[in-house]
PDB file of C-alpha atoms and ligand atoms in Angstrom:
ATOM      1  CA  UNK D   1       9.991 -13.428  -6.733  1.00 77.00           C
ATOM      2  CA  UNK D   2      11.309 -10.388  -8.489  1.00 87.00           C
ATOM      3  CA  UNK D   3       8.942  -7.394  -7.400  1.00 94.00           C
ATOM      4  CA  UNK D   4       8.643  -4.472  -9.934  1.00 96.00           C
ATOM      5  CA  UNK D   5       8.186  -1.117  -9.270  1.00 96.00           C
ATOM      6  CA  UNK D   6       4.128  -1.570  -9.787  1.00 97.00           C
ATOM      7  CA  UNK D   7       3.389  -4.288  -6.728  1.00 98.00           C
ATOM      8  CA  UNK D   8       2.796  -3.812  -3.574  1.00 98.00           C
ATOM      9  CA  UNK D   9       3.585  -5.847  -0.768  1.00 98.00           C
ATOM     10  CA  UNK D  10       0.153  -6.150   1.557  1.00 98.00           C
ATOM     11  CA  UNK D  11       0.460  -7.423   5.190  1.00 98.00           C
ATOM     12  CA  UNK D  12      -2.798  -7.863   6.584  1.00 98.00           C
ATOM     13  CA  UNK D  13      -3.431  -7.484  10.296  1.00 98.00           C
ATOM     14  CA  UNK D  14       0.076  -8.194  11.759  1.00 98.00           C
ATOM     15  CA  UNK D  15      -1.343  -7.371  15.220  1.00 98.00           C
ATOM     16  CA  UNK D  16      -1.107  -8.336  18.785  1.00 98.00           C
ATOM     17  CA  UNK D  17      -4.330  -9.579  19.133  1.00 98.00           C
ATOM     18  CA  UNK D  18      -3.865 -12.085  16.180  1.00 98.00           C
ATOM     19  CA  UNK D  19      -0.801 -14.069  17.760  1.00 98.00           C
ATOM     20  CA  UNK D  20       0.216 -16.065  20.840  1.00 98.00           C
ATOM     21  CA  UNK D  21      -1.145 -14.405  23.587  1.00 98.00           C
ATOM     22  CA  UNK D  22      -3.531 -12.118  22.335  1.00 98.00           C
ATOM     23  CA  UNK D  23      -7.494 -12.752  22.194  1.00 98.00           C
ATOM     24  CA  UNK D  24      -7.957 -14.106  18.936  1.00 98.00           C
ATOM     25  CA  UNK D  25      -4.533 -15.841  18.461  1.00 98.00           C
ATOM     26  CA  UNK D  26      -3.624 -17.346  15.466  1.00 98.00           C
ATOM     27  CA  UNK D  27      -1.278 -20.496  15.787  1.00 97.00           C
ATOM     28  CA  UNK D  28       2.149 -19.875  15.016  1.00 98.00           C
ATOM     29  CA  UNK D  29       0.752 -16.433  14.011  1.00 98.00           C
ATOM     30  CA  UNK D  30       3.752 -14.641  15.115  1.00 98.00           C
ATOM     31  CA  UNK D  31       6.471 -16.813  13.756  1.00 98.00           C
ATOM     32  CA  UNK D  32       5.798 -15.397  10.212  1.00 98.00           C
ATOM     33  CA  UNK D  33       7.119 -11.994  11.708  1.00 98.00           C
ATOM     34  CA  UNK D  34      10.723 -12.209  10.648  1.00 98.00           C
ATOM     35  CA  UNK D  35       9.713 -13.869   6.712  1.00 98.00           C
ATOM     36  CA  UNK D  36       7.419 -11.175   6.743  1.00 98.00           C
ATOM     37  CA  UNK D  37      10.387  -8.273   7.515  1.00 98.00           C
ATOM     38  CA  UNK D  38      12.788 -10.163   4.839  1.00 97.00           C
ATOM     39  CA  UNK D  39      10.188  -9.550   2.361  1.00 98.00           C
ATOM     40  CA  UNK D  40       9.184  -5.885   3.108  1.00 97.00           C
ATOM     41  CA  UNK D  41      12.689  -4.721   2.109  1.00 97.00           C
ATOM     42  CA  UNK D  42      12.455  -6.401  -1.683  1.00 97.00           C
ATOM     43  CA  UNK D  43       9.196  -4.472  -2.389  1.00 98.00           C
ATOM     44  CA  UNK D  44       9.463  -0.522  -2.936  1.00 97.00           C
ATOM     45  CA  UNK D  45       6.077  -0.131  -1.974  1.00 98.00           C
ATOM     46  CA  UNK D  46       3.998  -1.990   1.606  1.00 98.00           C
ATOM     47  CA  UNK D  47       1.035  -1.356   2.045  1.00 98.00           C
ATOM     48  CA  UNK D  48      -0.220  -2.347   6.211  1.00 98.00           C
ATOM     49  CA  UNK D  49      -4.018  -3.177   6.936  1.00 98.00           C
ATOM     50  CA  UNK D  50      -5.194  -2.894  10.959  1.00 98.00           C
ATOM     51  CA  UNK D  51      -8.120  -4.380  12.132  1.00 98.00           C
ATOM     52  CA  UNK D  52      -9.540  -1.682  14.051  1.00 98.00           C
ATOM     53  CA  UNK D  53     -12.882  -1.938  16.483  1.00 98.00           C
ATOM     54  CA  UNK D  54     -14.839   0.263  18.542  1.00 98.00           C
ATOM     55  CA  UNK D  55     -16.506  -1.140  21.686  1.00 98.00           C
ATOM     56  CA  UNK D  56     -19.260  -3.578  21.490  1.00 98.00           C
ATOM     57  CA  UNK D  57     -18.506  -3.776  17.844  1.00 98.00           C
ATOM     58  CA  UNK D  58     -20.847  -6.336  15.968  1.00 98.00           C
ATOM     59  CA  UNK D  59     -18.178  -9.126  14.857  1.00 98.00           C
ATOM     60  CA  UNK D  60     -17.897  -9.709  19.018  1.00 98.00           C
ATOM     61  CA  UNK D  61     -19.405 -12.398  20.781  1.00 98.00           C
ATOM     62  CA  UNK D  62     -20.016 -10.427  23.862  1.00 98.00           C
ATOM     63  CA  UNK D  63     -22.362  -7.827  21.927  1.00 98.00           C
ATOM     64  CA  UNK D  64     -24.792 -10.624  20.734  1.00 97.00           C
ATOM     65  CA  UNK D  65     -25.699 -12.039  24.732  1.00 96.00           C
ATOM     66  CA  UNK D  66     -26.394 -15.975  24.673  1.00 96.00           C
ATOM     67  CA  UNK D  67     -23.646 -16.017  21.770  1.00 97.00           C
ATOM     68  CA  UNK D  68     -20.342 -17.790  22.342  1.00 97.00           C
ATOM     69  CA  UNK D  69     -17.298 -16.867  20.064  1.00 97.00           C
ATOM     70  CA  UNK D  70     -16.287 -18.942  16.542  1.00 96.00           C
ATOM     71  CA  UNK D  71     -19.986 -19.126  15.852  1.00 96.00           C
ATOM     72  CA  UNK D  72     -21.756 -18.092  13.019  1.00 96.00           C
ATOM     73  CA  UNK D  73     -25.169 -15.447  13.313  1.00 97.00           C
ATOM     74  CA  UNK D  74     -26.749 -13.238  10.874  1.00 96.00           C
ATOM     75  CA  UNK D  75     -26.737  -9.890  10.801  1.00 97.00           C
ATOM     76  CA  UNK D  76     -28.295  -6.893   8.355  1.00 96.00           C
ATOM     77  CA  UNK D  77     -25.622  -7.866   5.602  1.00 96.00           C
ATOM     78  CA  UNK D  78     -25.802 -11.417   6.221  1.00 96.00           C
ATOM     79  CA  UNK D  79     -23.786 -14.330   8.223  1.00 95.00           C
ATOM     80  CA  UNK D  80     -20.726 -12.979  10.424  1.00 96.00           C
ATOM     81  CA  UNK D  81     -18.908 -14.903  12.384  1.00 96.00           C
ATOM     82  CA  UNK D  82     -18.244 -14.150  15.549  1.00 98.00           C
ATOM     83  CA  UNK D  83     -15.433 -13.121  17.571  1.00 98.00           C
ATOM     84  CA  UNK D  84     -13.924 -13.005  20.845  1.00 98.00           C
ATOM     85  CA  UNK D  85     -13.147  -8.584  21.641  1.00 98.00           C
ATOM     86  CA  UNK D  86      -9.863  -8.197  19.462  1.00 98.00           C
ATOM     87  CA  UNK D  87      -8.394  -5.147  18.238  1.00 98.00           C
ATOM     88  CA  UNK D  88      -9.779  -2.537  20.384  1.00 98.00           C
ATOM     89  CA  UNK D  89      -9.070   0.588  18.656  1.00 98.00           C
ATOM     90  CA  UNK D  90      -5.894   2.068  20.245  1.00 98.00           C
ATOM     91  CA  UNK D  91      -5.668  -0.939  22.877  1.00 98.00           C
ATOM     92  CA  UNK D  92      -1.955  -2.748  22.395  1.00 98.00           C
ATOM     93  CA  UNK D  93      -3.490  -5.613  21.374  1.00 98.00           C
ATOM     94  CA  UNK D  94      -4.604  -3.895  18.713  1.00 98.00           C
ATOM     95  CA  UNK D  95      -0.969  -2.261  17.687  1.00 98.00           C
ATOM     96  CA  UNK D  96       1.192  -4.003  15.096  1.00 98.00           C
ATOM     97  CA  UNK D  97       3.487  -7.007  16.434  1.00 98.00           C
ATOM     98  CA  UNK D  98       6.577  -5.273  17.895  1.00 98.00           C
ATOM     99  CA  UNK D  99       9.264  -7.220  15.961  1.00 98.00           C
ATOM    100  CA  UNK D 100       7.439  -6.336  13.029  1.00 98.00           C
ATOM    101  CA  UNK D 101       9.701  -3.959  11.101  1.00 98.00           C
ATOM    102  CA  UNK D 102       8.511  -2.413   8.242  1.00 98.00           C
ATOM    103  CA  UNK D 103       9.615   1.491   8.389  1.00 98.00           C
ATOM    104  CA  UNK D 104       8.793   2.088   4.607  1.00 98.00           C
ATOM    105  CA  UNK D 105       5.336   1.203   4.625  1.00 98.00           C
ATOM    106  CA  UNK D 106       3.773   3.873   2.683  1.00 98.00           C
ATOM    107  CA  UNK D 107      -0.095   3.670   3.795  1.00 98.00           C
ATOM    108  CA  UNK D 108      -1.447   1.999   6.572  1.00 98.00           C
ATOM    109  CA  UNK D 109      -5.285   0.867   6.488  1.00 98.00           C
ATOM    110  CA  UNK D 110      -7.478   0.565   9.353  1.00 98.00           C
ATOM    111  CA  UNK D 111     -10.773  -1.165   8.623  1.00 97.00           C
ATOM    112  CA  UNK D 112     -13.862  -2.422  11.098  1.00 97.00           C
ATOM    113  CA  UNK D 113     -14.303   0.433  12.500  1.00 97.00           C
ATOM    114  CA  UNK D 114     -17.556   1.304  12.090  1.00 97.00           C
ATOM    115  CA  UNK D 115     -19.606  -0.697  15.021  1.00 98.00           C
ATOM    116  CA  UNK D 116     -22.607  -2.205  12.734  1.00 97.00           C
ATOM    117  CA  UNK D 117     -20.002  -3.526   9.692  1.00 97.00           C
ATOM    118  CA  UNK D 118     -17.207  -5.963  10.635  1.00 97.00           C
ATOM    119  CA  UNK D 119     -14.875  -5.907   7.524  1.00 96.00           C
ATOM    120  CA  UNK D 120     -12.261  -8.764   6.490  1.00 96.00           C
ATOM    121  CA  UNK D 121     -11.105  -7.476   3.491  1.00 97.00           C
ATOM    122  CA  UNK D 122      -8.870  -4.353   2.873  1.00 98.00           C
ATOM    123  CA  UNK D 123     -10.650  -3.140  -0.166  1.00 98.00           C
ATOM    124  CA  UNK D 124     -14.576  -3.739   0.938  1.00 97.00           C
ATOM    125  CA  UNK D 125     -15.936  -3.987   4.124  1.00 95.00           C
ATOM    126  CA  UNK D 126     -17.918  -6.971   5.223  1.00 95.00           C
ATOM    127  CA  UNK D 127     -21.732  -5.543   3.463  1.00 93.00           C
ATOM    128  CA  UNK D 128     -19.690  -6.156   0.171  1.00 92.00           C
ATOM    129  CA  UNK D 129     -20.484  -2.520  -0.565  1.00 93.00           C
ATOM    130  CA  UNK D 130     -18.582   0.241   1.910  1.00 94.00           C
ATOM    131  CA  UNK D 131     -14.988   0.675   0.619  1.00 96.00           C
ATOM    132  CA  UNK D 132     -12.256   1.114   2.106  1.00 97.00           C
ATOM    133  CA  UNK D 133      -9.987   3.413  -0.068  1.00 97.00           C
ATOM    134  CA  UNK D 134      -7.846   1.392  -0.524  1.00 98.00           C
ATOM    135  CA  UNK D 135      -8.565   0.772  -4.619  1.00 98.00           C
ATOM    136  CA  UNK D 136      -8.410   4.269  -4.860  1.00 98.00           C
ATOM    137  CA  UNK D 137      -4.853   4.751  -3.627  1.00 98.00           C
ATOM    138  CA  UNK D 138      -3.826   1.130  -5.534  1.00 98.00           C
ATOM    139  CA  UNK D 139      -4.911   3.029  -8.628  1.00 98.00           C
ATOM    140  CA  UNK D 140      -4.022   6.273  -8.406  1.00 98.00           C
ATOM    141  CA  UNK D 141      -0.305   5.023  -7.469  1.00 97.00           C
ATOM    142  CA  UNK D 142      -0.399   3.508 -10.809  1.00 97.00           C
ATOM    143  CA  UNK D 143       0.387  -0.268  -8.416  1.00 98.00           C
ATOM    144  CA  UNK D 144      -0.826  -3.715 -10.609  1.00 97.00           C
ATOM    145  CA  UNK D 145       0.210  -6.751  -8.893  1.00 98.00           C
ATOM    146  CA  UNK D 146      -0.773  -7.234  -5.042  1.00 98.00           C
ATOM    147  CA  UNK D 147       1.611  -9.619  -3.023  1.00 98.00           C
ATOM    148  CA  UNK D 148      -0.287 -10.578   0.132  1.00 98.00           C
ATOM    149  CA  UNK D 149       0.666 -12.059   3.689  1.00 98.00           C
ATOM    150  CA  UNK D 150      -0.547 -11.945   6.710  1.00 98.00           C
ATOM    151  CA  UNK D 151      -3.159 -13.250   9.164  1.00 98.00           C
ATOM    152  CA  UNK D 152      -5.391 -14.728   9.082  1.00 97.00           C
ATOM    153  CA  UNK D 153      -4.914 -16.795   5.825  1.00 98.00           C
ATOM    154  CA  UNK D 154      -8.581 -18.131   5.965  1.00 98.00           C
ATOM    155  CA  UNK D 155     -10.458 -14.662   6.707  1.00 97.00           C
ATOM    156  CA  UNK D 156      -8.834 -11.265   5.830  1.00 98.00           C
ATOM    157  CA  UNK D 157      -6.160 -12.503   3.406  1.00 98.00           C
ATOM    158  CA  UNK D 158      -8.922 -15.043   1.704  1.00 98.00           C
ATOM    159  CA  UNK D 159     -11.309 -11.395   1.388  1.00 98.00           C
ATOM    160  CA  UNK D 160      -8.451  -9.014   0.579  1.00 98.00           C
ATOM    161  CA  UNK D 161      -7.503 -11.166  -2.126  1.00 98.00           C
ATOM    162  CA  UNK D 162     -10.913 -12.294  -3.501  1.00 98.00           C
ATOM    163  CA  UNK D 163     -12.259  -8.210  -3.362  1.00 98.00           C
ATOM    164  CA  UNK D 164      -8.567  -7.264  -5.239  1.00 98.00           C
ATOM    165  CA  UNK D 165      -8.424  -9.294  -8.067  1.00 98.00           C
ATOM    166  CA  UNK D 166     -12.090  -8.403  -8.566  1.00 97.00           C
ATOM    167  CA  UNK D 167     -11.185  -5.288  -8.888  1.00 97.00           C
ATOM    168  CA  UNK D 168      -9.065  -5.794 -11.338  1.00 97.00           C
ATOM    169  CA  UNK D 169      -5.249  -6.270  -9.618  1.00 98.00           C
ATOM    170  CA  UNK D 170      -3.937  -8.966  -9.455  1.00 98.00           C
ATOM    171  CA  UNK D 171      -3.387 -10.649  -6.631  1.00 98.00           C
ATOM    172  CA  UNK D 172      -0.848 -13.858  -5.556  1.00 98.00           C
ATOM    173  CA  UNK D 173      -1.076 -14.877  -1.864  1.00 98.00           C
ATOM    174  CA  UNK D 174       2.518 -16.011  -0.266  1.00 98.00           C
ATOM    175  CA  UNK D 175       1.416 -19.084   1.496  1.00 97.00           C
ATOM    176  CA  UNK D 176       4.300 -19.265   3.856  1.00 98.00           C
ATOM    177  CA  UNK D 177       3.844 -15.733   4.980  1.00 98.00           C
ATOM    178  CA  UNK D 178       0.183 -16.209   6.227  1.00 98.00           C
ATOM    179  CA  UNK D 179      -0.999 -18.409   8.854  1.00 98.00           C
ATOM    180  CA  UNK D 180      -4.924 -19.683   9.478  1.00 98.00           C
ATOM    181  CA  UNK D 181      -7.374 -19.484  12.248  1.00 97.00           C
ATOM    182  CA  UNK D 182      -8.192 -22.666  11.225  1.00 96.00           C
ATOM    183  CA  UNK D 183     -12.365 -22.933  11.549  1.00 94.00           C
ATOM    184  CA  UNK D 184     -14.162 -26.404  10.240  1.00 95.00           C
ATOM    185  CA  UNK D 185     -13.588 -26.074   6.545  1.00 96.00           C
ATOM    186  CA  UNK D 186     -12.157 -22.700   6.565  1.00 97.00           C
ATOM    187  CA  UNK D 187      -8.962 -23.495   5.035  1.00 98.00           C
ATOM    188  CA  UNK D 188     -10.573 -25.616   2.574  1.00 98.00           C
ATOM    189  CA  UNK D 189     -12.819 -23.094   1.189  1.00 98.00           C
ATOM    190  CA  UNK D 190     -10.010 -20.409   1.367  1.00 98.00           C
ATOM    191  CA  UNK D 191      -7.779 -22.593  -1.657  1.00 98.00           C
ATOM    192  CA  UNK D 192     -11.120 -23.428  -3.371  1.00 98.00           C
ATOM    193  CA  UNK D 193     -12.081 -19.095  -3.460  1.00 98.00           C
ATOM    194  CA  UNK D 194      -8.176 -18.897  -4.718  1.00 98.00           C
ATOM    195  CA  UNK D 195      -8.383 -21.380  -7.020  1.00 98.00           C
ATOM    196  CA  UNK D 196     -12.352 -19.971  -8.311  1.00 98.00           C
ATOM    197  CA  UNK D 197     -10.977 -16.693  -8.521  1.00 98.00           C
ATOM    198  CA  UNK D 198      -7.384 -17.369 -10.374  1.00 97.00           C
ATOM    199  CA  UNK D 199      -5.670 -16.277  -7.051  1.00 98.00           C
ATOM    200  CA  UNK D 200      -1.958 -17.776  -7.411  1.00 98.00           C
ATOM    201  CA  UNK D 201      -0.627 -18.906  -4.342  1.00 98.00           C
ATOM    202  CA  UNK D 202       3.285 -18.843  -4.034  1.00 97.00           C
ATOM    203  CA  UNK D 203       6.158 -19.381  -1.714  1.00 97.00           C
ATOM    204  CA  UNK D 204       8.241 -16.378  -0.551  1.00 96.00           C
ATOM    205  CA  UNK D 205      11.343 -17.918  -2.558  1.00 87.00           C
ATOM    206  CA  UNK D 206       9.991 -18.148  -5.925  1.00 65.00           C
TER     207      UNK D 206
HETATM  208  C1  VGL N   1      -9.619 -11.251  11.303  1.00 79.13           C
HETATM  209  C2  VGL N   1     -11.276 -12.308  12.446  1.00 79.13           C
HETATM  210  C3  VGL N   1     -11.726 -11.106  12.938  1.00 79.13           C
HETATM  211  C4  VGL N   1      -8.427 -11.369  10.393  1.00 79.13           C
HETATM  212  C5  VGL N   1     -10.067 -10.030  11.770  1.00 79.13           C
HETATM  213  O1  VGL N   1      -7.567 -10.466  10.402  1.00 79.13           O
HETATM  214  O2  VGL N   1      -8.352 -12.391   9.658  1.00 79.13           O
HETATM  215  N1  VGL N   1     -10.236 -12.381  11.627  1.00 79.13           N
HETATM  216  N2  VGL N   1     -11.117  -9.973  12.588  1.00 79.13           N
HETATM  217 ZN1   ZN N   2     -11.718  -8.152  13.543  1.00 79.13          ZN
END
């Protein structure tokens, strides 16, 4: 992988929270930290998301009583999965994974933070409607081609991807810089969305 001076590197959620020892680990989550560094410094441009929540924000378990966490209820928009608390705005679970090391990183989006939306993807939030900005700043910055890692493979990376390349950039997931939460079937439908949508998925060495 040769990046050009129009893509963007795009780590999703590379927070806390989402690895060993924070409240919605993802396995392994954290051991894509250093691949994740070595890539950063090919790409001129890195773009950072941050999942971002307010208290008793809807994608928790805890603010739908009788509901337990990794199940599935509907809301105004439609299903959402829910959560155990995670990235409470400003909390250090919510902060970036120390090691990560990414100094150039030109933008930095925060997304879920509006209590009644959750929002997986970087570009639109979970009502498939509320944006984020961040298409705005991809096209105004004149950026085409959208290199994405991150956690968690199976939920924001799956919707950042799927919203991009609608949206016209396109987008190649770099399947060895991502790891999954790993619900029934979540990693399943992830490669059948990429493979729908045209998403390529590559390793960080080609
Ligand atoms: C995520 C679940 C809840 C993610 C965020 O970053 O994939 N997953 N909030
Ligand atoms: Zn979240």
């Amino acid at each position: 992988m040769k990046p050009l001076a129009t893509d963007a590197l795009l780590v999703i959620d590379m927070q806390s929270d989402f690895c060993p020892g924070g409240s919605l680990a993802v396995d392994e989550g954290d051991s894509i930290v250093p691949l994740i560094n070595k890539l950063g410094r090919r790409f001129e441009h890195v773009i950072l998301t941050q999942d971002w929540h307010p208290e008793g924000h809807i994608s928790f378990a805890s603010a739908h009583p009788g509901s337990q966490p990794y199940t599935v209820t509907e809301v105004a928009y439609g299903p959402q999965t829910l959560w155990p608390d995670h990235c409470l705005k400003g909390s250090s679970g919510a902060a970036f994974h120390p090691a990560l090391d990414l100094p150039h990183a030109e933008l930095i989006v925060r997304k879920g933070f509006r209590r009644e939306i959750d929002s997986y993807s970087a570009f639109l939030e979970n009502d498939h409607r509320t944006p984020t900005g961040l298409a705005g700043y991809v096209r105004e910055r004149g950026l085409k081609r959208l290199f994405l890692c991150g956690l968690a493979y199976d939920f924001c990376v799956r919707f950042s991807a799927i919203d991009g390349t609608a949206l016209g950039f396109e987008c190649i997931v770099i399947e060895d810089a991502s790891k999954a939460v790993g619900l029934p079937g979540s990693v399943e439908s992830t490669n059948e969305a990429f493979a729908d949508a045209g998403i390529k998925r590559e390793r960080s060495d080609v």
